[in-house]
PDB file of C-alpha atoms in Angstrom:
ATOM      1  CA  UNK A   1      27.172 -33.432 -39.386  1.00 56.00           C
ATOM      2  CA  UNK A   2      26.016 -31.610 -36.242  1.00 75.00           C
ATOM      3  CA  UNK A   3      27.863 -33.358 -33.789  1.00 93.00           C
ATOM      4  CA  UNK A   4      29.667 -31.345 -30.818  1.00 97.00           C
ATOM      5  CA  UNK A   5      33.586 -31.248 -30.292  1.00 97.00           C
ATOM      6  CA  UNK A   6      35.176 -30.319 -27.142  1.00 97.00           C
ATOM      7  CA  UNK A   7      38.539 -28.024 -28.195  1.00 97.00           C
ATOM      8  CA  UNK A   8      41.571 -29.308 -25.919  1.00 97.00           C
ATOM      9  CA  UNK A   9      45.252 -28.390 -25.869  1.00 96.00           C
ATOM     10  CA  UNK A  10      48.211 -31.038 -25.867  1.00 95.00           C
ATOM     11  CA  UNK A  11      51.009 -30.979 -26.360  1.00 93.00           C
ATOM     12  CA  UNK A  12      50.330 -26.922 -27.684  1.00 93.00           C
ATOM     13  CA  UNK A  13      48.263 -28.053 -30.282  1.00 95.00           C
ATOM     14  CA  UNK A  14      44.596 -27.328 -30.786  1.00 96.00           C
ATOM     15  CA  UNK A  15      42.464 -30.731 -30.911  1.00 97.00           C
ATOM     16  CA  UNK A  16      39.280 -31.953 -30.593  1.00 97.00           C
ATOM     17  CA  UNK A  17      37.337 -34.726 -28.526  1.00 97.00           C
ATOM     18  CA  UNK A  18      33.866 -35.610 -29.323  1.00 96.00           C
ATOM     19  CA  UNK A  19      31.717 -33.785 -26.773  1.00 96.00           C
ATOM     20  CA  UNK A  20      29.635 -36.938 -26.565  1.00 95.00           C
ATOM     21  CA  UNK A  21      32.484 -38.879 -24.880  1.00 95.00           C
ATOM     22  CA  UNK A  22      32.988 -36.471 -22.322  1.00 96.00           C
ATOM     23  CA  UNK A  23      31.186 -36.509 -19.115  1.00 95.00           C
ATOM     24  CA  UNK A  24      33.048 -33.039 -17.488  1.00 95.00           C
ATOM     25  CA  UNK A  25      35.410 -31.152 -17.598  1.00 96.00           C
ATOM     26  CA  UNK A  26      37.346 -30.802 -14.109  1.00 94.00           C
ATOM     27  CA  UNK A  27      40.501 -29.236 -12.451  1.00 92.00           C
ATOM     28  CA  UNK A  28      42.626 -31.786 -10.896  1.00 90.00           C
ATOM     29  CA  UNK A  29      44.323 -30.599  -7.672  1.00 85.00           C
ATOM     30  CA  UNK A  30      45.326 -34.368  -6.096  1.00 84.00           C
ATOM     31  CA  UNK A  31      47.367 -37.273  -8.000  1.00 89.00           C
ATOM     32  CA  UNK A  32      47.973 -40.061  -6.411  1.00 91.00           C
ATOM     33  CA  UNK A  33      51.139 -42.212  -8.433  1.00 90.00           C
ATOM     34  CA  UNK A  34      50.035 -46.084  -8.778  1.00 93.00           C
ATOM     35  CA  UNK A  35      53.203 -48.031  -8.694  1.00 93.00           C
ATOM     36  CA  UNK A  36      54.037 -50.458 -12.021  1.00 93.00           C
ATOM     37  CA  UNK A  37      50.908 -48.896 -14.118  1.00 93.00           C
ATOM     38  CA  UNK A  38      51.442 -48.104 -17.423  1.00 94.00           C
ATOM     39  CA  UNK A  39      53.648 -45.151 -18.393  1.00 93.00           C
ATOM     40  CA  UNK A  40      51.034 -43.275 -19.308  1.00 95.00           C
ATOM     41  CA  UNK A  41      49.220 -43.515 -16.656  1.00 95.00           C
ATOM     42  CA  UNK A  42      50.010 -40.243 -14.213  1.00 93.00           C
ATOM     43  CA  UNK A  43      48.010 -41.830 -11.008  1.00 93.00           C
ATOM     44  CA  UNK A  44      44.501 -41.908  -9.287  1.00 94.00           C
ATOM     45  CA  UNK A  45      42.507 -38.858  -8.405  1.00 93.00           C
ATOM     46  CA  UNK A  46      39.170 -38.725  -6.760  1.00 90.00           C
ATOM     47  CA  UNK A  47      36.049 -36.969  -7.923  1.00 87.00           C
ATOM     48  CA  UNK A  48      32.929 -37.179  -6.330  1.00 84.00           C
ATOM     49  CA  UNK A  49      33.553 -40.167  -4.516  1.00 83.00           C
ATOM     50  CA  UNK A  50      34.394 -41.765  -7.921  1.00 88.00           C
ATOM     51  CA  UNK A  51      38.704 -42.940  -8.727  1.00 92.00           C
ATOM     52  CA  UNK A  52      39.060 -41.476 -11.922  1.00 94.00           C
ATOM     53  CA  UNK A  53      42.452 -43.422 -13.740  1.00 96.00           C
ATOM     54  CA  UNK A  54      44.281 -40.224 -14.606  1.00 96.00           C
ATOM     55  CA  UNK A  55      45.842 -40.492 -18.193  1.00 96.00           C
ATOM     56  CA  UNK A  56      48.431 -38.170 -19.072  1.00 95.00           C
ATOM     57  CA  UNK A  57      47.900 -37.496 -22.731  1.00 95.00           C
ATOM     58  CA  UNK A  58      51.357 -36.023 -23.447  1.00 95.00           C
ATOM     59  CA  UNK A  59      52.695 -39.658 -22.928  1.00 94.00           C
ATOM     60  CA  UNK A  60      49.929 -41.389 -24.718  1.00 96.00           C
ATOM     61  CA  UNK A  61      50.846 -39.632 -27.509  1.00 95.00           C
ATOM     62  CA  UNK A  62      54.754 -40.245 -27.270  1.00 93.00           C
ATOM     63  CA  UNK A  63      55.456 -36.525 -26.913  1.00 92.00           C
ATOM     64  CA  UNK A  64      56.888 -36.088 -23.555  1.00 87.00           C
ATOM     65  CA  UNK A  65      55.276 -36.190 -19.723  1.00 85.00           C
ATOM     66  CA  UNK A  66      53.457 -33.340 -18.573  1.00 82.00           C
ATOM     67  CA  UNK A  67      54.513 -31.887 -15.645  1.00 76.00           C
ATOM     68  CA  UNK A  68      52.013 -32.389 -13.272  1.00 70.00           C
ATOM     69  CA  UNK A  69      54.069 -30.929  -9.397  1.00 68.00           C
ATOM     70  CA  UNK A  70      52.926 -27.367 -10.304  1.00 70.00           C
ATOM     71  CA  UNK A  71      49.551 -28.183  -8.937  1.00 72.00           C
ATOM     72  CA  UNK A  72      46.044 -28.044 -10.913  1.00 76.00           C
ATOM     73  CA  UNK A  73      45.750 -29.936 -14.155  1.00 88.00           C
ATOM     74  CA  UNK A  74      43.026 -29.278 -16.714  1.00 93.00           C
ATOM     75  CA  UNK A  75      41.204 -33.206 -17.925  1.00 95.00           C
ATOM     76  CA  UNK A  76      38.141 -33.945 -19.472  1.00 97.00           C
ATOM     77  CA  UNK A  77      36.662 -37.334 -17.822  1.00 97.00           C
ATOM     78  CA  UNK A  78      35.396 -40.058 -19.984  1.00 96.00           C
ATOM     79  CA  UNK A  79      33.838 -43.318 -19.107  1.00 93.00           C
ATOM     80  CA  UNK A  80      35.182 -46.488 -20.864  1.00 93.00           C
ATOM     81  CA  UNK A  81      33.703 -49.552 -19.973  1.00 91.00           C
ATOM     82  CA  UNK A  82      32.293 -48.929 -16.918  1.00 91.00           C
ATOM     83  CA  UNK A  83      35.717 -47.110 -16.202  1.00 93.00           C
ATOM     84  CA  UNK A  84      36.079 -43.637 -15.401  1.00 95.00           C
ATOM     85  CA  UNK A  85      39.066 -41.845 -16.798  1.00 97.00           C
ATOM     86  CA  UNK A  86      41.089 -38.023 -16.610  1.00 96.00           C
ATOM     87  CA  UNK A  87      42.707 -37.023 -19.691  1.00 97.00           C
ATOM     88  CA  UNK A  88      45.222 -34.516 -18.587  1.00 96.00           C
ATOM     89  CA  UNK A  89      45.068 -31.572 -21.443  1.00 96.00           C
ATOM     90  CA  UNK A  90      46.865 -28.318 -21.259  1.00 94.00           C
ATOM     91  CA  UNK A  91      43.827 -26.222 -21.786  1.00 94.00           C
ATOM     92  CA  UNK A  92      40.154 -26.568 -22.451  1.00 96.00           C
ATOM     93  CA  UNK A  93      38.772 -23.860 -24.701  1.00 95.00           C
ATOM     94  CA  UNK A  94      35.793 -24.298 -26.032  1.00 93.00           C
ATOM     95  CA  UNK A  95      32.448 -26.386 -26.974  1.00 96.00           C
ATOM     96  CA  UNK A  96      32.057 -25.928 -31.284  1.00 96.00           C
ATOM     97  CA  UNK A  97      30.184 -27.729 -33.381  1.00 96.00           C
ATOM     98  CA  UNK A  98      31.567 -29.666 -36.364  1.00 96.00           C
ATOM     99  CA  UNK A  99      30.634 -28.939 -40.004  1.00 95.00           C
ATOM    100  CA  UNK A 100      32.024 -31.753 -41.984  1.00 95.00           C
ATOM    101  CA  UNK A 101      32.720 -35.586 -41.317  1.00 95.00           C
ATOM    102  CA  UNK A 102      36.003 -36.911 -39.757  1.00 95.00           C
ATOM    103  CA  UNK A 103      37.909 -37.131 -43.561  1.00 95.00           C
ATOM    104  CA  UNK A 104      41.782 -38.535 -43.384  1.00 93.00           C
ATOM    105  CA  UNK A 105      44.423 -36.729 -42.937  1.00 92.00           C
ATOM    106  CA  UNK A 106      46.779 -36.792 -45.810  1.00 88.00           C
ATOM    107  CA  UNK A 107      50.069 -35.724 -43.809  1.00 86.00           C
ATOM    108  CA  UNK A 108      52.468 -37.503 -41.398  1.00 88.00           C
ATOM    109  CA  UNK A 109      51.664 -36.226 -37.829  1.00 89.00           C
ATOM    110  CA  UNK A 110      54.116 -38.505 -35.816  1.00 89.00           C
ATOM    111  CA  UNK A 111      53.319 -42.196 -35.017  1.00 92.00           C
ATOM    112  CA  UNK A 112      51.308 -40.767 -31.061  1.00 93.00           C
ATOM    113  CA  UNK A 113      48.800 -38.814 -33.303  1.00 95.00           C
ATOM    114  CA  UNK A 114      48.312 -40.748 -36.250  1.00 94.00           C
ATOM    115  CA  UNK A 115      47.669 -43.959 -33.875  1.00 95.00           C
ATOM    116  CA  UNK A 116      44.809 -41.264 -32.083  1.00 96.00           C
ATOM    117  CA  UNK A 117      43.759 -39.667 -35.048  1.00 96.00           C
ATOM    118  CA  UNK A 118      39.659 -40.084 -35.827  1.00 96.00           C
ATOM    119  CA  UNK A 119      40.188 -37.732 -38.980  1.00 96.00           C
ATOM    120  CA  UNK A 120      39.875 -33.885 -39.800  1.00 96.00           C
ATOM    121  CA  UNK A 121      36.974 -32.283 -38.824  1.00 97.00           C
ATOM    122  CA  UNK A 122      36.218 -28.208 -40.169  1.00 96.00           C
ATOM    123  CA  UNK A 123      34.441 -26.146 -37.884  1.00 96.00           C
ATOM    124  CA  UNK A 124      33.912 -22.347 -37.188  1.00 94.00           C
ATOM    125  CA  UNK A 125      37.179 -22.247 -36.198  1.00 91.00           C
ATOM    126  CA  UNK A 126      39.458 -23.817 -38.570  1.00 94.00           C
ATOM    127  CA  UNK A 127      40.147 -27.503 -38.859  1.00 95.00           C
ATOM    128  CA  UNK A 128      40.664 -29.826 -35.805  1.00 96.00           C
ATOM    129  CA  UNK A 129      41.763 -32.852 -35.324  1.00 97.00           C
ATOM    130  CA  UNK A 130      39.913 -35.316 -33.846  1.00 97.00           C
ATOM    131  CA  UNK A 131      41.030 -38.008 -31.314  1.00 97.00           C
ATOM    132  CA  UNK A 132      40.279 -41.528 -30.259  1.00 97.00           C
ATOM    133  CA  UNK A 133      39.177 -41.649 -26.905  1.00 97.00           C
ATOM    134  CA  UNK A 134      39.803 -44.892 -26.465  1.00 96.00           C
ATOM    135  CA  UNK A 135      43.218 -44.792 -28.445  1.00 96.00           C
ATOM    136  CA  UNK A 136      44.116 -41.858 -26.045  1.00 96.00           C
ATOM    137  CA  UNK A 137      43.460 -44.112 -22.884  1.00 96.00           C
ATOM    138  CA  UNK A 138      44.930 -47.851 -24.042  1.00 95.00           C
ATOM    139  CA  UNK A 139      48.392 -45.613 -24.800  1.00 93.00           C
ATOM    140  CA  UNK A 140      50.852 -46.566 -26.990  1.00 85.00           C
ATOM    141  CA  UNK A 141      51.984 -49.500 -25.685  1.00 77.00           C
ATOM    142  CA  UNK A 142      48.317 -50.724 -26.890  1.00 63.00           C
ATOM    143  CA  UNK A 143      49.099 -50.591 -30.669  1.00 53.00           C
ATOM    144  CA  UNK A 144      52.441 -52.624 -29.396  1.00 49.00           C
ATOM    145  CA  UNK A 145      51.145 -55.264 -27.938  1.00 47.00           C
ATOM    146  CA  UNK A 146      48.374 -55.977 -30.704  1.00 46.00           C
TER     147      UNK A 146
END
């Protein structure tokens, strides 16, 4: 397996998104709230005359809302069906490459993760887990309506 991971903090823990997935990596500086969206939805933001859907991953994951009135906000912006989107993170380290397959993981992480969780990858640095884009944007409230 040679496929590239970008590292990510939420929530304080050290995750990974497949590098693929992402288009860039930007600092968010402007939210705008969207009335009756989803809770995990934090607002709209702009980038390069694109809306990016801004998805706070905290409260995808059931774990909170990040606090986003301090100012810039770390995301990673994926397209989804023609769709762009901001995943709010709490840091972005690092580009690594994985060395094994996505393999199960054989603990209870809390319902947020497992419903995100693509598996345990190893790489240089230790084991990561890797998300679900797409899991991370539909939210929880996906998984309860299917």
């Amino acid at each position: 397996m040679s496929e590239l991971l970008l590292v990510v903090t939420i929530a304080g823990e050290r995750v990974a998104l497949a590098a693929s997935a992402v288009e860039s990596v930007v600092e968010l500086d402007t939210l705008i709230p969207v009335p009756r969206a989803a809770p995990h939805v934090a607002g709209l933001s702009a980038l390069r005359s694109r809306v990016l859907t801004v998805i706070d991953c905290m409260r995808s994951l059931e774990l909170g809302v990040t606090d986003c009135s301090d100012g810039i906000r770390e995301a990673a912006v994926v397209e989804l069906d023609s769709h762009h989107y901001a995943l709010i993170v709490d840091l972005v380290e690092d580009v690594v490459e994985a060395l094994s397959d996505p393999v199960p993981v054989r603990a209870s992480m809390g319902p947020g993760w497992e419903r995100v969780s693509r598996g345990m990858v190893e790489t240089e640095q230790g084991p990561l887990l890797l998300l679900d884009v797409a899991a991370l944007v539909a939210g929880a409230d996906a998984k309860a309506a299917a």
